[in-house]
XYZ file of C-alpha atoms in Angstrom:
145
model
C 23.367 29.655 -9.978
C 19.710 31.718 -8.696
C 17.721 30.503 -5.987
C 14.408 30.148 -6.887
C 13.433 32.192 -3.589
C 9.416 31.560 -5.168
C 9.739 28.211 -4.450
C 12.483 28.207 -1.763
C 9.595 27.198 1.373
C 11.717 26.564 4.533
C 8.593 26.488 6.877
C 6.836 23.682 5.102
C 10.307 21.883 5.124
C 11.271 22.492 8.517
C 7.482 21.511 9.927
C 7.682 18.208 7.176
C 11.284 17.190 8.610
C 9.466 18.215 12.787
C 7.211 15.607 11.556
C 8.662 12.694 9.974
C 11.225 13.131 12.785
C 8.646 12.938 15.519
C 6.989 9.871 13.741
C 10.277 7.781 13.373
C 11.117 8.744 17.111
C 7.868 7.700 18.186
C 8.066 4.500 16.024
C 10.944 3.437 17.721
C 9.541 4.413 20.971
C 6.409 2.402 20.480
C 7.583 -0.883 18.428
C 10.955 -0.986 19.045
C 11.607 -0.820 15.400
C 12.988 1.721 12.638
C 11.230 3.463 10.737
C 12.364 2.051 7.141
C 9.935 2.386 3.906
C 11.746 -0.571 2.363
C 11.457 -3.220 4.851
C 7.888 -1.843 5.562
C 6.946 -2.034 1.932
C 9.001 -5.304 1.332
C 7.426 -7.055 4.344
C 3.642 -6.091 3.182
C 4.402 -7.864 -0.080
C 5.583 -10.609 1.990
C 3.403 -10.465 5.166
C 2.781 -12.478 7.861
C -0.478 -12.801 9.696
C -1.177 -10.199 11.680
C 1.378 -8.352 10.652
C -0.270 -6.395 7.643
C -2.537 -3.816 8.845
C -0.125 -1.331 10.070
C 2.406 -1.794 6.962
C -1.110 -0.976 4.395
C -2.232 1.649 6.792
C 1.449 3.772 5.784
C 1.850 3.351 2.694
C -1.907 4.186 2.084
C -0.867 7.395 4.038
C 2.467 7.960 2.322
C 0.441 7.778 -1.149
C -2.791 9.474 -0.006
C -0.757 12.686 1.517
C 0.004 14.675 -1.466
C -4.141 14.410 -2.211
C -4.791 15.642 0.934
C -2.397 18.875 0.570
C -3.836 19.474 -2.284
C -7.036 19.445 -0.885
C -7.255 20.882 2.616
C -3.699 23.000 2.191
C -4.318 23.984 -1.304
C -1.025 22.440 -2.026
C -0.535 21.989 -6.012
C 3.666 21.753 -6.845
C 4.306 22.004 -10.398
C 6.746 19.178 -11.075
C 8.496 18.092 -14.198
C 10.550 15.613 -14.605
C 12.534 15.275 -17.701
C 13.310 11.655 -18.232
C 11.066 9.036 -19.697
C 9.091 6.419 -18.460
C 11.818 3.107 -19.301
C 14.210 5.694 -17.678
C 12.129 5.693 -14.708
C 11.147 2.610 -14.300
C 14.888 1.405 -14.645
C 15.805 4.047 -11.744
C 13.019 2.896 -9.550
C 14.179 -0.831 -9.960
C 17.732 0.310 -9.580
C 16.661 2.146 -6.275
C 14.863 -1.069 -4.705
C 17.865 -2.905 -5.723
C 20.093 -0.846 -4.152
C 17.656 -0.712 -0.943
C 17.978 -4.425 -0.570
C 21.695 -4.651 -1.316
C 21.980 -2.064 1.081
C 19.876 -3.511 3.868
C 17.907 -0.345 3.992
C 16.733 3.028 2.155
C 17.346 6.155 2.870
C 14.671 6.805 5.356
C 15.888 3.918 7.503
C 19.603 4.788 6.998
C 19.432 8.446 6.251
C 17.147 9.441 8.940
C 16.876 7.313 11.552
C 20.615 5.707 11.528
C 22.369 8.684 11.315
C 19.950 10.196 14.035
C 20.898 7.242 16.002
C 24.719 7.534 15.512
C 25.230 4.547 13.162
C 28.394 4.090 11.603
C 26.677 1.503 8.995
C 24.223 4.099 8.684
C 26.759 6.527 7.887
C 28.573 4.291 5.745
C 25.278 3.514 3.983
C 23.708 7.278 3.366
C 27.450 8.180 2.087
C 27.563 5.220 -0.027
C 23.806 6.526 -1.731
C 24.741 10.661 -1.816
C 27.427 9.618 -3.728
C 26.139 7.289 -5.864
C 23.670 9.806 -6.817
C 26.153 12.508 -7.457
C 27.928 10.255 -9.718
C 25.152 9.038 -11.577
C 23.927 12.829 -12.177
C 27.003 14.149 -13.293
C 27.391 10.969 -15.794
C 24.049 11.410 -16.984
C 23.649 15.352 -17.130
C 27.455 15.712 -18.126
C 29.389 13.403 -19.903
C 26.467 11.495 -21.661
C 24.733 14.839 -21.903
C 21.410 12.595 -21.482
């Protein structure tokens, strides 16, 4: 296997992870609450009085922030993904299942649980890794797909 050094960037990823790890710390700092996209997204479909503004404010700025690195950063990745659409739609519905089953994505888990030294976090981040290991290597490999 060759590393694609062109588009190996480590300084975008280290100051994206400085940043998303700043913004969860300060999240819990500030509301006393972790920094999960599901609950945050399942909760504005489901809000409360009140309780909206902040959850519509991020996501608008979770979608909006690949326009803006394109625009002020110049920022244009190339991606291709090689599935179809009733493949990704299935995925994305399996994901959200597994999010709720889970009592939590991979932000909430993967990033703030584990950086809080939770064993259900652990449990939880294991349980997805390896569920998308498995579901690769039956895809790519033995269904050939």
């Amino acid at each position: 296997m060759q590393i694609d050094w062109i588009a190996f960037t480590p300084g975008p990823a280290f100051l994206g992870g400085m940043i998303l790890g700043i913004s969860a710390a300060l999240y819990v700092l500030l509301h006393g609450r972790i920094l999960g996209i599901s609950g945050i997204v399942s909760g504005l479909l489901q809000a409360r009085k009140g309780d909206w503004l902040w959850r519509f404010v991020l996501v608008l700025g979770i979608f909006s922030s690949p326009f803006l690195g394109a625009l002020l950063f110049d920022m244009h990745p190339v991606t291709n993904i090689d599935a179809s659409w009733f493949a990704i739609i299935l995925a994305g519905l399996l994901v959200g299942f597994g999010a709720h089953y889970g009592s939590g994505c991979t932000s909430g888990h993967g990033i703030c649980g584990l950086s809080r030294l939770s064993p259900r976090s652990l449990v939880a981040t294991t349980s997805f890794m390896l569920g998308g290991f498995v579901t690769v290597y039956v895809i790519r490999h033995l269904l050939g797909i």
